[in-house]
Tab-separated table of C-alpha atoms and ligand atoms in Angstrom:
chain	number	residue	atom	x	y	z
A	10	MET	CA	-0.078	0.164	0.336
A	11	ALA	CA	1.054	3.441	-0.939
A	12	ILE	CA	-0.350	6.927	-0.531
A	13	ALA	CA	0.724	9.346	-4.187
A	14	LEU	CA	0.070	13.068	-4.536
A	15	LEU	CA	1.014	16.039	-7.349
A	16	GLY	CA	0.104	19.183	-5.632
A	17	GLY	CA	-0.678	22.237	-7.780
A	18	THR	CA	-2.061	25.381	-8.272
A	19	PHE	CA	-3.931	23.274	-11.192
A	20	ASP	CA	-5.339	26.775	-12.667
A	21	PRO	CA	-6.097	25.433	-14.565
A	22	VAL	CA	-5.865	21.065	-14.487
A	23	HIS	CA	-4.353	20.171	-18.200
A	24	CYS	CA	-3.321	17.115	-21.075
A	25	GLY	CA	0.331	17.578	-18.841
A	26	HIS	CA	-1.269	17.300	-15.505
A	27	ILE	CA	-3.527	14.159	-16.772
A	28	GLU	CA	-1.239	12.497	-18.345
A	29	ILE	CA	1.878	12.316	-15.682
A	30	GLY	CA	-0.483	11.767	-13.218
A	31	THR	CA	-2.313	8.659	-15.007
A	32	GLN	CA	1.830	7.687	-15.460
A	33	LEU	CA	2.802	8.016	-12.259
A	34	ALA	CA	-0.213	5.082	-10.860
A	35	ASP	CA	1.931	2.610	-12.799
A	36	TYR	CA	5.121	3.542	-12.312
A	37	LEU	CA	4.799	3.452	-8.518
A	38	ASP	CA	2.695	0.923	-9.171
A	39	VAL	CA	-0.442	2.229	-6.857
A	40	GLU	CA	-4.095	2.465	-7.312
A	41	HIS	CA	-4.036	5.648	-7.526
A	42	VAL	CA	-2.308	9.267	-7.804
A	43	ARG	CA	-4.170	11.684	-5.461
A	44	LEU	CA	-4.281	15.543	-7.554
A	45	MET	CA	-4.008	17.616	-4.505
A	46	PRO	CA	-4.828	21.346	-5.686
A	47	CYS	CA	-4.193	24.104	-3.131
A	48	GLY	CA	-5.715	26.827	-2.044
A	49	ILE	CA	-3.889	29.518	-1.881
A	50	PRO	CA	-0.567	28.614	-3.397
A	51	ALA	CA	2.631	29.707	-0.828
A	52	HIS	CA	4.855	30.694	-3.389
A	53	ARG	CA	3.225	32.366	-6.304
A	54	GLU	CA	0.923	35.160	-8.034
A	55	PRO	CA	-3.275	34.243	-6.252
A	56	PRO	CA	-4.723	31.701	-8.890
A	57	THR	CA	-7.204	33.360	-11.190
A	58	ALA	CA	-9.842	30.498	-11.017
A	59	ASN	CA	-10.944	30.557	-7.470
A	60	PRO	CA	-11.070	26.958	-5.145
A	61	GLN	CA	-14.248	26.320	-6.462
A	62	GLN	CA	-13.648	26.557	-10.011
A	63	ARG	CA	-9.864	25.399	-10.579
A	64	LEU	CA	-12.276	21.671	-8.151
A	65	GLU	CA	-14.698	21.055	-10.584
A	66	MET	CA	-12.416	21.249	-13.864
A	67	LEU	CA	-10.209	19.100	-11.936
A	68	GLY	CA	-13.781	17.127	-11.425
A	69	LEU	CA	-14.481	17.390	-15.173
A	70	ALA	CA	-10.587	16.142	-16.239
A	71	ILE	CA	-10.742	12.996	-14.367
A	72	ALA	CA	-14.440	11.639	-14.743
A	73	LYS	CA	-13.329	8.752	-16.936
A	74	ARG	CA	-9.586	8.748	-15.631
A	75	THR	CA	-9.979	5.730	-12.698
A	76	LYS	CA	-5.974	6.149	-11.968
A	77	LEU	CA	-6.678	9.837	-10.202
A	78	THR	CA	-8.392	10.839	-7.620
A	79	ILE	CA	-8.953	14.459	-5.975
A	80	GLU	CA	-7.250	15.093	-2.672
A	81	ARG	CA	-9.440	18.171	-0.769
A	82	CYS	CA	-7.091	18.475	2.316
A	83	GLU	CA	-5.717	22.556	0.926
A	84	ILE	CA	-8.579	23.447	-1.644
A	85	ALA	CA	-10.141	24.578	1.376
A	86	HIS	CA	-7.588	26.411	3.425
A	87	THR	CA	-7.936	30.585	3.565
A	88	LYS	CA	-3.935	30.828	4.030
A	89	PRO	CA	-2.360	29.685	2.401
A	90	SER	CA	-0.931	25.813	2.190
A	91	TYR	CA	2.591	24.649	3.622
A	92	SER	CA	3.459	21.531	1.893
A	93	ILE	CA	5.152	20.676	5.828
A	94	ASP	CA	1.560	21.032	7.500
A	95	THR	CA	0.047	18.763	4.875
A	96	LEU	CA	2.154	16.519	4.627
A	97	ARG	CA	1.663	15.936	8.716
A	98	GLN	CA	-1.530	15.479	8.628
A	99	ILE	CA	-1.606	13.091	6.171
A	100	ARG	CA	0.577	11.050	7.841
A	101	ALA	CA	-1.192	11.244	11.264
A	102	ASP	CA	-4.454	10.282	9.802
A	103	ILE	CA	-2.288	7.179	7.547
A	104	GLY	CA	-0.371	6.236	9.911
A	105	PRO	CA	3.878	5.657	10.957
A	106	VAL	CA	3.613	2.495	8.099
A	107	THR	CA	2.282	3.653	4.359
A	108	ARG	CA	4.536	4.642	2.002
A	109	LEU	CA	3.243	8.073	0.726
A	110	PHE	CA	4.988	9.630	-1.865
A	111	MET	CA	4.614	13.560	-3.207
A	112	CYS	CA	5.159	14.121	-6.354
A	113	LEU	CA	6.801	17.140	-8.097
A	114	GLY	CA	7.914	18.703	-11.437
A	115	MET	CA	11.430	19.345	-11.976
A	116	ASP	CA	10.200	23.515	-11.949
A	117	ALA	CA	8.513	22.251	-8.534
A	118	LEU	CA	12.685	20.810	-7.478
A	119	GLU	CA	14.561	23.811	-8.500
A	120	HIS	CA	12.784	25.653	-5.590
A	121	LEU	CA	12.570	23.577	-3.355
A	122	HIS	CA	14.999	25.450	-1.247
A	123	HIS	CA	12.699	28.238	-0.348
A	124	TRP	CA	9.824	25.688	0.835
A	125	HIS	CA	8.611	26.366	4.141
A	126	GLU	CA	10.456	23.449	6.712
A	127	TRP	CA	11.625	21.997	3.721
A	128	ARG	CA	14.648	19.622	4.978
A	129	GLN	CA	11.741	17.904	7.578
A	130	LEU	CA	9.950	17.316	4.238
A	131	LEU	CA	11.652	13.611	3.604
A	132	ASP	CA	10.343	12.701	7.692
A	133	TYR	CA	6.564	12.578	6.198
A	134	CYS	CA	7.127	11.454	2.723
A	135	HIS	CA	9.315	9.861	-0.875
A	136	ILE	CA	9.651	12.352	-3.070
A	137	LEU	CA	9.316	11.664	-6.658
A	138	VAL	CA	10.515	14.501	-9.284
A	139	VAL	CA	9.298	14.154	-12.402
A	140	SER	CA	11.116	15.136	-15.617
A	141	ARG	CA	9.557	18.281	-17.230
A	142	PRO	CA	10.913	20.127	-20.744
A	143	GLY	CA	12.531	23.283	-20.582
A	144	THR	CA	13.677	22.484	-16.565
A	145	GLU	CA	17.265	21.048	-15.762
A	146	TYR	CA	18.191	19.532	-13.325
A	147	PRO	CA	18.721	22.131	-9.820
A	148	VAL	CA	22.187	23.868	-9.575
A	149	ALA	CA	21.645	25.483	-6.207
A	150	LEU	CA	24.106	24.265	-3.781
A	151	PRO	CA	21.743	23.733	-0.542
A	152	LEU	CA	19.196	21.504	-2.763
A	153	LYS	CA	22.656	19.850	-4.874
A	154	ALA	CA	24.323	18.761	-1.729
A	155	TRP	CA	20.924	17.532	-0.447
A	156	ILE	CA	20.115	15.827	-3.492
A	157	LYS	CA	23.826	13.899	-3.231
A	158	ASP	CA	22.408	13.315	0.572
A	159	HIS	CA	18.889	11.858	-0.237
A	160	GLN	CA	18.435	10.774	-3.444
A	161	SER	CA	18.402	7.032	-3.733
A	162	ASP	CA	19.945	4.446	-5.899
A	163	ARG	CA	17.544	1.943	-5.582
A	164	SER	CA	14.309	0.769	-7.280
A	165	VAL	CA	11.187	3.025	-6.570
A	166	THR	CA	9.146	0.264	-6.518
A	167	ASP	CA	11.769	-2.089	-4.187
A	168	GLU	CA	11.422	0.845	-1.383
A	169	LEU	CA	9.450	-0.591	1.828
A	170	ARG	CA	10.408	2.555	3.671
A	171	PRO	CA	7.533	4.935	4.479
A	172	SER	CA	9.588	7.862	3.777
A	173	GLY	CA	12.775	9.401	3.456
A	174	CYS	CA	13.895	8.982	0.451
A	175	LEU	CA	14.397	11.238	-2.939
A	176	TYR	CA	13.388	9.688	-6.269
A	177	PHE	CA	13.655	11.308	-10.247
A	178	CYS	CA	12.165	9.616	-13.013
A	179	LYS	CA	11.315	10.143	-17.021
A	180	LEU	CA	8.099	9.933	-18.126
A	181	SER	CA	6.388	10.840	-21.801
A	182	LEU	CA	7.894	14.527	-21.529
A	183	ILE	CA	4.457	17.237	-22.503
A	184	ASP	CA	5.200	20.147	-23.165
A	185	ILE	CA	1.547	22.182	-21.376
A	186	SER	CA	1.483	24.156	-18.420
A	187	SER	CA	-1.261	26.049	-16.961
A	188	THR	CA	0.352	29.197	-17.645
A	189	GLN	CA	0.385	28.808	-21.618
A	190	ILE	CA	-3.612	28.123	-21.616
A	191	ARG	CA	-3.509	31.326	-19.514
A	192	GLN	CA	-1.736	33.009	-22.057
A	193	HIS	CA	-3.613	31.722	-25.252
A	194	LEU	CA	-7.048	32.495	-24.076
A	195	LYS	CA	-6.404	35.915	-23.555
A	196	GLN	CA	-4.684	35.883	-27.089
A	197	HIS	CA	-7.300	34.328	-27.682
A	198	ARG	CA	-5.834	31.306	-29.073
A	199	SER	CA	-7.210	27.911	-28.967
A	200	ILE	CA	-7.073	25.966	-26.057
A	201	GLU	CA	-7.670	22.328	-27.972
A	202	HIS	CA	-6.005	19.374	-26.540
A	203	LEU	CA	-3.910	21.005	-23.874
A	204	THR	CA	-6.851	20.560	-21.797
A	205	PRO	CA	-10.535	17.733	-21.675
A	206	ASP	CA	-13.193	19.657	-23.623
A	207	ALA	CA	-15.491	19.471	-20.402
A	208	VAL	CA	-12.862	21.743	-19.144
A	209	ILE	CA	-12.603	23.932	-22.292
A	210	ASP	CA	-16.215	24.124	-22.186
A	211	TYR	CA	-16.315	25.213	-18.715
A	212	ILE	CA	-13.371	27.456	-18.944
A	213	HIS	CA	-16.003	29.863	-21.596
A	214	ARG	CA	-19.149	29.348	-19.587
A	215	HIS	CA	-18.152	30.593	-16.492
A	216	ASN	CA	-15.881	33.187	-18.526
A	217	ILE	CA	-12.417	32.737	-16.435
A	218	TYR	CA	-8.886	33.250	-17.756
A	219	GLU	CA	-10.136	36.586	-19.451
B	6	ATP	P1	1.104	27.262	-14.106
B	6	ATP	O1	1.978	27.981	-15.315
B	6	ATP	O2	0.529	27.945	-13.298
B	6	ATP	O3	2.841	27.403	-12.580
B	6	ATP	P2	1.178	23.585	-14.255
B	6	ATP	O4	1.205	23.520	-15.029
B	6	ATP	O5	3.073	23.982	-13.494
B	6	ATP	O6	0.734	25.514	-13.808
B	6	ATP	P3	1.063	23.377	-11.382
B	6	ATP	O7	-0.704	23.157	-11.031
B	6	ATP	O8	1.828	24.204	-11.615
B	6	ATP	O9	0.658	23.163	-13.237
B	6	ATP	O10	1.915	22.013	-11.934
B	6	ATP	C1	1.213	21.159	-10.423
B	6	ATP	C2	2.765	19.662	-10.234
B	6	ATP	O11	2.215	18.998	-11.605
B	6	ATP	C3	4.133	20.648	-10.501
B	6	ATP	O12	4.613	19.886	-9.489
B	6	ATP	C4	4.082	21.235	-11.444
B	6	ATP	O13	5.618	20.426	-11.939
B	6	ATP	C5	3.843	19.537	-12.227
B	6	ATP	N1	3.717	19.888	-13.791
B	6	ATP	C6	2.981	20.377	-14.202
B	6	ATP	N2	2.998	20.300	-15.699
B	6	ATP	C7	3.864	19.247	-15.799
B	6	ATP	C8	4.598	18.877	-17.776
B	6	ATP	N3	3.810	19.020	-18.108
B	6	ATP	N4	5.387	17.770	-16.969
B	6	ATP	C9	6.104	17.179	-15.360
B	6	ATP	N5	5.347	17.284	-14.419
B	6	ATP	C10	4.127	18.875	-14.920
B	7	MG	MG1	4.195	25.201	-12.409
């Protein structure tokens, strides 16, 4: 048994999230990957779509995806969500033994050393970093040293410990971002194939990102 989280803003959810999440479920050999939208992100501008809209778009996007679920524990927060607090909460809920994986794109890893209590994250989970087009392996010195200390050389499915290790994986690279979708919409360009049709329809019906 293991739990896998893919946290993000999902403003809006896109085919990259869906594809990466689905591939991660196979890679980690877990039944589900939980997509976890934050309420108020701690390290960036507030999202354009409100929490309810981001949640509804996620629901539409994963409707037929049996390997994806939504983790709602951060979305209702009225203060910025810190991953360390979320992980402590989830760890308290699942107990000390279950393996917990926090999955991140490489772009998120590049800034990890600015996260609140970042050195404690591995006390509660493993971190699995997914490659992403246009992002490089981190060069910031504190991160480099931390990666060297914690990167596991085992296969992730052989991992029996509940937390403590850092893994890197290369899945199919998908060059889609929410930023790109928001830009296309501002410029009245099509977002077909960037996010599922039901999400496109929702965005247009609610006039988000105009
Ligand atoms: P934005 O452009 O607004 O930052 P985004 O496309 O990066 O949006 P997020 O909600 O920020 O989407 O991403 C959630 C998580 O998914 C992050 O860990 C991010 O690195 C990862 N991710 C998003 N898109 C991809 C992708 N195409 N390939 C790999 N990882 C991705
Ligand atoms: Mg992002």
